[in-house]
CSV table of N, CA and C in Angstrom, one decimal:
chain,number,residue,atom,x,y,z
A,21,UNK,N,73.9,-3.4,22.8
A,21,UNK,CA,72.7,-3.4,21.9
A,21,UNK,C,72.2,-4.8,21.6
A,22,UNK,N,73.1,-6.0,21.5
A,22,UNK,CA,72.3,-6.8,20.8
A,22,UNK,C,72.3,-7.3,19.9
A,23,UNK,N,71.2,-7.5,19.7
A,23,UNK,CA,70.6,-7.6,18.3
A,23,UNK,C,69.7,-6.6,17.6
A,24,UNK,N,70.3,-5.8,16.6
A,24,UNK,CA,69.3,-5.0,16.0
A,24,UNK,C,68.9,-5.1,13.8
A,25,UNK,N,68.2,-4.3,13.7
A,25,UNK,CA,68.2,-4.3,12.1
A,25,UNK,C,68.5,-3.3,11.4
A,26,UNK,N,69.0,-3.7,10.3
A,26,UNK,CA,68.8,-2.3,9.2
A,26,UNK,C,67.9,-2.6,8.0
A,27,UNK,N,67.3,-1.7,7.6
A,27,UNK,CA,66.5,-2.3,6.4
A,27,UNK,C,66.5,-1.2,5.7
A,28,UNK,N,66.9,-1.5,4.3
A,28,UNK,CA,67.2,-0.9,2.9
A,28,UNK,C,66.6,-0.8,1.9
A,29,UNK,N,65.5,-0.1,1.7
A,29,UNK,CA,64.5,-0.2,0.9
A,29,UNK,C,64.5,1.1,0.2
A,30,UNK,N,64.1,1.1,-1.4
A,30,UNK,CA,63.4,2.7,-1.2
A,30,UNK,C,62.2,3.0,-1.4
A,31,UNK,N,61.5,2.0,-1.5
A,31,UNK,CA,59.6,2.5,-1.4
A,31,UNK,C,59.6,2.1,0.0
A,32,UNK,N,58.7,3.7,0.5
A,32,UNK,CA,58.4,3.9,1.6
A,32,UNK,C,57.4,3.0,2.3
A,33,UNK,N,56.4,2.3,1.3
A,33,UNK,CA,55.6,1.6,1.8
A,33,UNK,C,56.2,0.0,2.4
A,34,UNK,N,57.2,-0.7,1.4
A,34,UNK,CA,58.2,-1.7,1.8
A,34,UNK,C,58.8,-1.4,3.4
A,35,UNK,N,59.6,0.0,3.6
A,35,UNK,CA,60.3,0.3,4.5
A,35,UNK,C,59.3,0.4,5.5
A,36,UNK,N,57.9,0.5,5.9
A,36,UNK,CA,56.8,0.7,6.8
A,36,UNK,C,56.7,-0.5,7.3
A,37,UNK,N,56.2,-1.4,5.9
A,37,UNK,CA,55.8,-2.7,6.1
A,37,UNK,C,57.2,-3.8,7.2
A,38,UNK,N,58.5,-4.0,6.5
A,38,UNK,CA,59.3,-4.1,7.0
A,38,UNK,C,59.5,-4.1,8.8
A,39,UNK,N,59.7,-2.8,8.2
A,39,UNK,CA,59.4,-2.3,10.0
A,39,UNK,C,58.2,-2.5,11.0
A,40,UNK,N,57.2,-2.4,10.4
A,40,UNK,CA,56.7,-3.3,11.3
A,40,UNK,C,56.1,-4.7,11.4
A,41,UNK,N,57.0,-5.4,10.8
A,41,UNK,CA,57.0,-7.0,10.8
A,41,UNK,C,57.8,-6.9,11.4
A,42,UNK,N,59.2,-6.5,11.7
A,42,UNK,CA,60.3,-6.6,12.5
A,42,UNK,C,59.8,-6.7,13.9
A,43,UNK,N,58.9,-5.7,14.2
A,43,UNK,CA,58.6,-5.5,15.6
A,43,UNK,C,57.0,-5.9,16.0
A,44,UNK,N,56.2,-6.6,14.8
A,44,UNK,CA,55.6,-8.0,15.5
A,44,UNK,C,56.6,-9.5,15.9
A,45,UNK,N,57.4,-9.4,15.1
A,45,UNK,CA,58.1,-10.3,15.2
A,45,UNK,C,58.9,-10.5,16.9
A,46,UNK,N,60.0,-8.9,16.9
A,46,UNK,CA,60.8,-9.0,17.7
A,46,UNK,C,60.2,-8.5,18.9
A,47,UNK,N,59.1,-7.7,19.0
A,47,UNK,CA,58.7,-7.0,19.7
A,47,UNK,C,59.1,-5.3,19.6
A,48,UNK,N,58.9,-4.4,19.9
A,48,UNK,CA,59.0,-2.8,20.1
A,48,UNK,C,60.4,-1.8,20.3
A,49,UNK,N,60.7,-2.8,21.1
A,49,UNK,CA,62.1,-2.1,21.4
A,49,UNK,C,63.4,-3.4,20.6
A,50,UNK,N,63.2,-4.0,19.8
A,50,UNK,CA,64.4,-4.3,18.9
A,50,UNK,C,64.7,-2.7,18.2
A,51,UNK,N,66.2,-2.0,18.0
A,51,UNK,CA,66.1,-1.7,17.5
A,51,UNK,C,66.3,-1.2,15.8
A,52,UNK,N,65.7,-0.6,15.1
A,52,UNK,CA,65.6,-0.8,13.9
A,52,UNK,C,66.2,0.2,13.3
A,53,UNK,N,67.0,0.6,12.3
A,53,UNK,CA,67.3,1.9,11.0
A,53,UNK,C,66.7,1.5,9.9
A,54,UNK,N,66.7,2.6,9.5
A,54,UNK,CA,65.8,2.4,8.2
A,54,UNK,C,66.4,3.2,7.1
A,55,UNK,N,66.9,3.1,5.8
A,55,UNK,CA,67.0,3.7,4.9
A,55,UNK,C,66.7,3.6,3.9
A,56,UNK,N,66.4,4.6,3.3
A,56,UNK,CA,66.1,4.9,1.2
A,56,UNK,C,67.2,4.6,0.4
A,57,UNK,N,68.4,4.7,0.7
A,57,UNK,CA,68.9,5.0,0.3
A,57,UNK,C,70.5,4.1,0.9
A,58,UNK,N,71.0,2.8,0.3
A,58,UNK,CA,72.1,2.0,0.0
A,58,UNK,C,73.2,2.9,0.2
A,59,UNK,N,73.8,4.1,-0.5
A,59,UNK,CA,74.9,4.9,-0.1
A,59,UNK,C,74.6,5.0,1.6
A,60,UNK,N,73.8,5.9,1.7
A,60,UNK,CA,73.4,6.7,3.1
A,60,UNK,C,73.5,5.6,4.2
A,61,UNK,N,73.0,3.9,3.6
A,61,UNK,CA,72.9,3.0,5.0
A,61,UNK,C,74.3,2.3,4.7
A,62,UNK,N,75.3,2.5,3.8
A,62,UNK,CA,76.8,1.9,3.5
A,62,UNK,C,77.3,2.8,4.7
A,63,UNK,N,77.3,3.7,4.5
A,63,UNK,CA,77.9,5.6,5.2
A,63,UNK,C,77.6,5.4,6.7
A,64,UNK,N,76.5,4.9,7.5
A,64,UNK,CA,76.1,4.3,8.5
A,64,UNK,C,76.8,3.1,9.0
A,65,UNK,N,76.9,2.4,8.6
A,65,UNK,CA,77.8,0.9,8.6
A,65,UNK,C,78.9,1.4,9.3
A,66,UNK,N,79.9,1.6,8.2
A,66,UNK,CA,80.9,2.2,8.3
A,66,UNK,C,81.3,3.0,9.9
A,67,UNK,N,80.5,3.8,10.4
A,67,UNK,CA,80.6,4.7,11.2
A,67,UNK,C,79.9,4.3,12.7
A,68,UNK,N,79.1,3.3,12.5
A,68,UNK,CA,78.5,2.6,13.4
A,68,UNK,C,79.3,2.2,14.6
A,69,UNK,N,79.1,2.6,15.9
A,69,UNK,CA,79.3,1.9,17.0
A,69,UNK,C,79.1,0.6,17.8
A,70,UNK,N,79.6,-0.5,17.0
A,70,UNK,CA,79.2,-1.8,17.6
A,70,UNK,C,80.3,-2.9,18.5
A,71,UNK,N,79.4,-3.1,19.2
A,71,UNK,CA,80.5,-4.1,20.7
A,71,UNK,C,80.2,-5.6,20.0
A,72,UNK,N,81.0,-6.2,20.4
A,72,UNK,CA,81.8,-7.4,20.2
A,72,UNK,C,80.5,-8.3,20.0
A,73,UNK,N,79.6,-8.2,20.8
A,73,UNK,CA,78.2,-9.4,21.1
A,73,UNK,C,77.6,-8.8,19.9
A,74,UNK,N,77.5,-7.7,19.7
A,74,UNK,CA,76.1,-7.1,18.5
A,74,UNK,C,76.1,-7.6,17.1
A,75,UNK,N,74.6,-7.6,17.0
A,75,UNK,CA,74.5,-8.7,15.3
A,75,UNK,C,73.6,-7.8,15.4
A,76,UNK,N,73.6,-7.9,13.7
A,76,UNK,CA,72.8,-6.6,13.2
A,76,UNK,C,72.9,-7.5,11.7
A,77,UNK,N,71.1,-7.5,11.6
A,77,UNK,CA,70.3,-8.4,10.4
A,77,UNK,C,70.1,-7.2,9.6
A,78,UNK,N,70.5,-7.0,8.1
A,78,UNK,CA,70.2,-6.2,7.2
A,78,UNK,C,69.4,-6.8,6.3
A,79,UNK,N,68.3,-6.1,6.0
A,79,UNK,CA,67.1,-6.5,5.4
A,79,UNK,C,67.5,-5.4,3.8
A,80,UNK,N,67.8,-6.0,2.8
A,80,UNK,CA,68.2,-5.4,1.7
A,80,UNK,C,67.2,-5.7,0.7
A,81,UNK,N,67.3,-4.6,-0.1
A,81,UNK,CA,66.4,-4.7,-1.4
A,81,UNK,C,67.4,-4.8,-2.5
A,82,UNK,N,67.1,-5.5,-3.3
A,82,UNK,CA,67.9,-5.6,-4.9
A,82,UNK,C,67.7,-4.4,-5.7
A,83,UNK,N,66.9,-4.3,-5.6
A,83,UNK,CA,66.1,-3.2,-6.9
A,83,UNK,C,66.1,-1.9,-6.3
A,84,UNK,N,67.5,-1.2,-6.2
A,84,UNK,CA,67.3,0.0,-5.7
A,84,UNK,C,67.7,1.2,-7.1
A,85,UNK,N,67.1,2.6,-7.2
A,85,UNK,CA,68.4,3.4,-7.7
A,85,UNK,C,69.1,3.7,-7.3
A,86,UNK,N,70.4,4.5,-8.5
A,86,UNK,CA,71.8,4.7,-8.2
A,86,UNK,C,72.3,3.7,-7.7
A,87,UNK,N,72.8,3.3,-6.2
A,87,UNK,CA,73.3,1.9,-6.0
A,87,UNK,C,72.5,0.9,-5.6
A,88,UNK,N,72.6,-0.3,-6.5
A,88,UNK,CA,71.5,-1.6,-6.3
A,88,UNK,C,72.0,-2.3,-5.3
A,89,UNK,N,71.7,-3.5,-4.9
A,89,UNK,CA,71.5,-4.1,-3.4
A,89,UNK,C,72.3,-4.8,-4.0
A,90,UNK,N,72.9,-5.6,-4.9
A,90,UNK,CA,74.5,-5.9,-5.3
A,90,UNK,C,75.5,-5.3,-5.1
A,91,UNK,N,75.4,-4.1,-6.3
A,91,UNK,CA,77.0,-3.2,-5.8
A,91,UNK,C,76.8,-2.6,-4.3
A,92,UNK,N,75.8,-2.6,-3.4
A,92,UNK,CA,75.8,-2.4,-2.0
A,92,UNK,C,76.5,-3.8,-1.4
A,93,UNK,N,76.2,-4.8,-2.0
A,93,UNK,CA,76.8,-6.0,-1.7
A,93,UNK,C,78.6,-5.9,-1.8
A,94,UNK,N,78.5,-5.5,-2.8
A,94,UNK,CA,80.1,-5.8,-3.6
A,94,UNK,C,80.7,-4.9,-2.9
A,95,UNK,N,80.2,-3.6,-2.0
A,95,UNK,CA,80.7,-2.7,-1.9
A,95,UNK,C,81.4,-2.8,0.2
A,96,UNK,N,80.4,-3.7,0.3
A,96,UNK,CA,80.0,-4.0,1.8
A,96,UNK,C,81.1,-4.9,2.2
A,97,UNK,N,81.6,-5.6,0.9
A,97,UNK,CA,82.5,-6.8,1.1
A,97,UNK,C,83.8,-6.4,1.4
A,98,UNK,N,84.1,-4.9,0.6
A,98,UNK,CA,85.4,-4.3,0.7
A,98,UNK,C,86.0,-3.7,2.3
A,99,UNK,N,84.6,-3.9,3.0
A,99,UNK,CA,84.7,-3.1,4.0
A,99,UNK,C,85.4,-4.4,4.8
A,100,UNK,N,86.4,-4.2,6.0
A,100,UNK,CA,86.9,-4.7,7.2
A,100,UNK,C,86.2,-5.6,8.1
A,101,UNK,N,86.9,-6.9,8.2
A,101,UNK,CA,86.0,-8.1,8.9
A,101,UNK,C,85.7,-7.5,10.2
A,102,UNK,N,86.1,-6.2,10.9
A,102,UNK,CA,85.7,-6.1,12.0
A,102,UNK,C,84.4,-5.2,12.4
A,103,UNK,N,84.0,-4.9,10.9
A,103,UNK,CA,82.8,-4.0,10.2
A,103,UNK,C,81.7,-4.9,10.2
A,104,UNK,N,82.2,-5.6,9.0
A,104,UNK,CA,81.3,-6.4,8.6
A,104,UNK,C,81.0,-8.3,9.8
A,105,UNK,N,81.6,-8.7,9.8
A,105,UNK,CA,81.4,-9.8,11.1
A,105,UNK,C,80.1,-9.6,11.8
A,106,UNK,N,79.9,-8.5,12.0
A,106,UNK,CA,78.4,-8.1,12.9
A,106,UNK,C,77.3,-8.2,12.0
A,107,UNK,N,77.0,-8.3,10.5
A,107,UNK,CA,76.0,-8.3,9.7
A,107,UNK,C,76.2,-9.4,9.1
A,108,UNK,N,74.1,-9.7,8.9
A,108,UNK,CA,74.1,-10.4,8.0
A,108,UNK,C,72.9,-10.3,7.4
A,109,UNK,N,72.9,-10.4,6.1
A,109,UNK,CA,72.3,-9.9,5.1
A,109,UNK,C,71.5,-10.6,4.8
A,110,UNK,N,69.9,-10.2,4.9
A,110,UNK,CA,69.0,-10.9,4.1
A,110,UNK,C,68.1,-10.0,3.2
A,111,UNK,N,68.7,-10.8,1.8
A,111,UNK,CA,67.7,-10.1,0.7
A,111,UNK,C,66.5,-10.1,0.2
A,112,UNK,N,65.6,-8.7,0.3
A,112,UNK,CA,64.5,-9.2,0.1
A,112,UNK,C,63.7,-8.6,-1.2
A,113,UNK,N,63.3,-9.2,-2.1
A,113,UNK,CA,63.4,-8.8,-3.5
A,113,UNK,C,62.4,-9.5,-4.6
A,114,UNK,N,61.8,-8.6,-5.4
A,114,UNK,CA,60.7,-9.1,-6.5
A,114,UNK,C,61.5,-9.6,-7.6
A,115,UNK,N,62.5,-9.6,-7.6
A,115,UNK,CA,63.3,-10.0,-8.8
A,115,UNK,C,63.3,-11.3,-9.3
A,116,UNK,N,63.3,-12.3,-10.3
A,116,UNK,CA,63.0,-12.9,-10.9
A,116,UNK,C,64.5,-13.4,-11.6
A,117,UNK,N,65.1,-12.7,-11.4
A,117,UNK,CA,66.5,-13.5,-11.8
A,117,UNK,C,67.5,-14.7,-11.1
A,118,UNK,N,67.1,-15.7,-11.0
A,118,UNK,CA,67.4,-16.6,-10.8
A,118,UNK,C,69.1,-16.6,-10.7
A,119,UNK,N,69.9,-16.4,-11.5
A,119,UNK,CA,71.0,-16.3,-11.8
A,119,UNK,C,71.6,-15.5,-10.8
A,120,UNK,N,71.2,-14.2,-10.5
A,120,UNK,CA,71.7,-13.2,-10.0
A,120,UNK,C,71.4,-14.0,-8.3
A,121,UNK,N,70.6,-13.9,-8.0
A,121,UNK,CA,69.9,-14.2,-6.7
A,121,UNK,C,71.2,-15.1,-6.1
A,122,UNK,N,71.1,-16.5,-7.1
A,122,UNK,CA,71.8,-17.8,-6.9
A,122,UNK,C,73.9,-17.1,-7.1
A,123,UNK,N,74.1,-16.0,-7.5
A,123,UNK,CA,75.5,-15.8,-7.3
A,123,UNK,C,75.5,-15.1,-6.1
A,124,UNK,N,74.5,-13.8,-5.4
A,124,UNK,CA,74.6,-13.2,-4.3
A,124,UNK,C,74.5,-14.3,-3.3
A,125,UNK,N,73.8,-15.3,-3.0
A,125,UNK,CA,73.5,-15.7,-2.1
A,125,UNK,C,74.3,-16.2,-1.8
A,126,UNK,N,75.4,-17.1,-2.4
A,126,UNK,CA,77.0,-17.7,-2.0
A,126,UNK,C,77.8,-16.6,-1.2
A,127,UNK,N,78.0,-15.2,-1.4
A,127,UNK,CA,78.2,-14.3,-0.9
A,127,UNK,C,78.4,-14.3,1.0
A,128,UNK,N,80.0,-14.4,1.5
A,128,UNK,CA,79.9,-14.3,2.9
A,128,UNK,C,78.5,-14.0,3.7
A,129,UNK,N,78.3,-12.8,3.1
A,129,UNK,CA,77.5,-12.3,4.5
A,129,UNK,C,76.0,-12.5,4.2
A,130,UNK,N,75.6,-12.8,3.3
A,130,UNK,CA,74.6,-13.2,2.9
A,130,UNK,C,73.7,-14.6,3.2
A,131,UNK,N,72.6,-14.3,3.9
A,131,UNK,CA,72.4,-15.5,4.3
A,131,UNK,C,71.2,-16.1,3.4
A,132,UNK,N,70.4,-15.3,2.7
A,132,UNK,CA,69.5,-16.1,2.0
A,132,UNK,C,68.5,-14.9,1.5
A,133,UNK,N,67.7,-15.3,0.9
A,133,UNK,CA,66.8,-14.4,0.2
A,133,UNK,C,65.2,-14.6,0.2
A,134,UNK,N,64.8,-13.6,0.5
A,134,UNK,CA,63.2,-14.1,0.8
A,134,UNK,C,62.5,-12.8,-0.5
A,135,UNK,N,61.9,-13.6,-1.3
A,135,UNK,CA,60.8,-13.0,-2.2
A,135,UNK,C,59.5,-12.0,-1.7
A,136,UNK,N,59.5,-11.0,-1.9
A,136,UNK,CA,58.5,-9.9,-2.1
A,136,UNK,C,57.2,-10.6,-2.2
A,137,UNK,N,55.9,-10.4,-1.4
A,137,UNK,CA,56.6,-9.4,-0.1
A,137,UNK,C,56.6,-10.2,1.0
A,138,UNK,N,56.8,-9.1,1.7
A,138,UNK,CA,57.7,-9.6,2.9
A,138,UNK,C,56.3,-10.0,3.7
A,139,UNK,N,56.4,-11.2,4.6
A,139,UNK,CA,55.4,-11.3,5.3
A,139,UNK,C,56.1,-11.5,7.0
A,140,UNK,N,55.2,-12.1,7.9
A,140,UNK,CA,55.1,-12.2,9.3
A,140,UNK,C,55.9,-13.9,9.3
A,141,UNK,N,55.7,-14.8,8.5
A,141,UNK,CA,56.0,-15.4,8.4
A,141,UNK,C,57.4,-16.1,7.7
A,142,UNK,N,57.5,-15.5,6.5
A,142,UNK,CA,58.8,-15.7,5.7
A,142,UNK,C,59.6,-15.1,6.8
A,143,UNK,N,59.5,-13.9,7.8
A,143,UNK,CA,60.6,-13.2,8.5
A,143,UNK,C,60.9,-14.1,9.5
A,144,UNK,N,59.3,-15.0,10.2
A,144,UNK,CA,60.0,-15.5,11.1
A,144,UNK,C,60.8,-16.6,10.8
A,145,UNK,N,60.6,-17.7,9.3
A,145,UNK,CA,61.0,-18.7,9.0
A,145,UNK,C,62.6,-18.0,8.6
A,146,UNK,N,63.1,-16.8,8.1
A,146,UNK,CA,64.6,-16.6,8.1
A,146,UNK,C,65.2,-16.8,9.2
A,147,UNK,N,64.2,-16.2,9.9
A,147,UNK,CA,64.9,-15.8,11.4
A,147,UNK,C,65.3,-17.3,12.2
A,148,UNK,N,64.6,-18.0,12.1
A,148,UNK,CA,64.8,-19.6,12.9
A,148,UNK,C,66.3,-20.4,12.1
A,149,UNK,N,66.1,-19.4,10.7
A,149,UNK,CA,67.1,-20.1,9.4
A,149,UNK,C,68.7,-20.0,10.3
A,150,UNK,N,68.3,-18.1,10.8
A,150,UNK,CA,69.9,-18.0,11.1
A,150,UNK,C,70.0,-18.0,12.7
A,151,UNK,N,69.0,-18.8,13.1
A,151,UNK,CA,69.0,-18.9,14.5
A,151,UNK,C,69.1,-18.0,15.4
A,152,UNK,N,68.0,-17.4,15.2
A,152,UNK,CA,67.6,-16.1,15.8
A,152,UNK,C,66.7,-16.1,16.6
A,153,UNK,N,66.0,-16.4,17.9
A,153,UNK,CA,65.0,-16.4,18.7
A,153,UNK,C,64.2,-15.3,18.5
A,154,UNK,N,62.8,-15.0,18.5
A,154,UNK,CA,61.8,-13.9,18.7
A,154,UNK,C,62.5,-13.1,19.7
A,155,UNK,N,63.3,-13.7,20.9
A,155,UNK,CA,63.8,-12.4,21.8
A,155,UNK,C,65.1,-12.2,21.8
A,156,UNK,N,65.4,-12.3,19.9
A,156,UNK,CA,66.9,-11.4,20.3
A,156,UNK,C,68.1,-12.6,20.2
A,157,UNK,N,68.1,-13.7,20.7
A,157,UNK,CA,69.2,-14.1,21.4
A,157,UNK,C,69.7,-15.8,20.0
A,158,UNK,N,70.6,-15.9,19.8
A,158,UNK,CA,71.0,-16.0,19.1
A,158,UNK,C,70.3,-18.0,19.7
A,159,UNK,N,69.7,-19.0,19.0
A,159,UNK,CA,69.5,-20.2,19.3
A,159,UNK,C,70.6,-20.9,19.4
A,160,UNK,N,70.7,-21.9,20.5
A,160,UNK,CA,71.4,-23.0,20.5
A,160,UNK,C,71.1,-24.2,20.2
A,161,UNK,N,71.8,-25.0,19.8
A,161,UNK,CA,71.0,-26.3,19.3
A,161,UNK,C,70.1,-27.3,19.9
A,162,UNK,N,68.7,-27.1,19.4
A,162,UNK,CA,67.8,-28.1,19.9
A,162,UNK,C,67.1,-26.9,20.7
A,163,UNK,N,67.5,-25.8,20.6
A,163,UNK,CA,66.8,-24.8,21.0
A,163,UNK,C,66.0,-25.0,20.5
């Protein structure tokens, strides 16, 4: 597989938008999951099929119901390095709390946090962040 995404949102319009920034970005066939719902994309994780090479970028929302993009965090942590090692988390969120932001983001898997909304640009500038090429393949230095 690669390189693929998940993205965790629960307004439908976020989860649209998302998706398809992902695939001006990556192009068409990156492929993508999409969930409403933090339990339902934990429950997926977990059960997920992934080979040794595959990195999988999770595009998170903070501000969900029932489970928020923290306790998805806190929850994601408990899970097995051989789970988790393939993901990395970027949060993307209207939130205003400084505090909170600045404790998640120390967080293993978490690589940084881009402010609402999401544009063509903030995705590509994460994406260069965690050295991620437009086609997939992970940069090397001076790439």
């Amino acid at each position: 597989m690669g390189l693929s995404f998940v993205i965790i949102e629960n307004l439908e319009i976020d989860l649209y938008i998302a998706d398809k920034l992902i695939k001006m970005t990556m192009g068409d066939n990156v492929p993508i999951e999409t969930f409403m719902s933090a339990e339902t994309a934990l429950d997926h994780i977990v059960s997920a099929k992934l080979k040794k090479a595959d990195r999988v970028i999770i595009l998170l929302d903070l501000m969900m119901p029932r489970l928020n993009g923290a306790d998805f965090i806190t929850l994601f942590e408990t899970l097995p390095g051989r789970i988790t090692n393939h993901y990395q988390i970027v949060i993307v969120t209207s939130s205003m709390n400084k505090a909170e932001l600045d404790r998640l983001v120390k967080k293993k898997h978490v690589e940084t946090v881009i402010a609402k909304p999401l544009t063509q640009e903030k995705l590509k500038a994460v994406l260069d962040q965690i050295q991620i090429n437009t086609n997939g393949k992970k940069a090397r230095s001076g790439e």
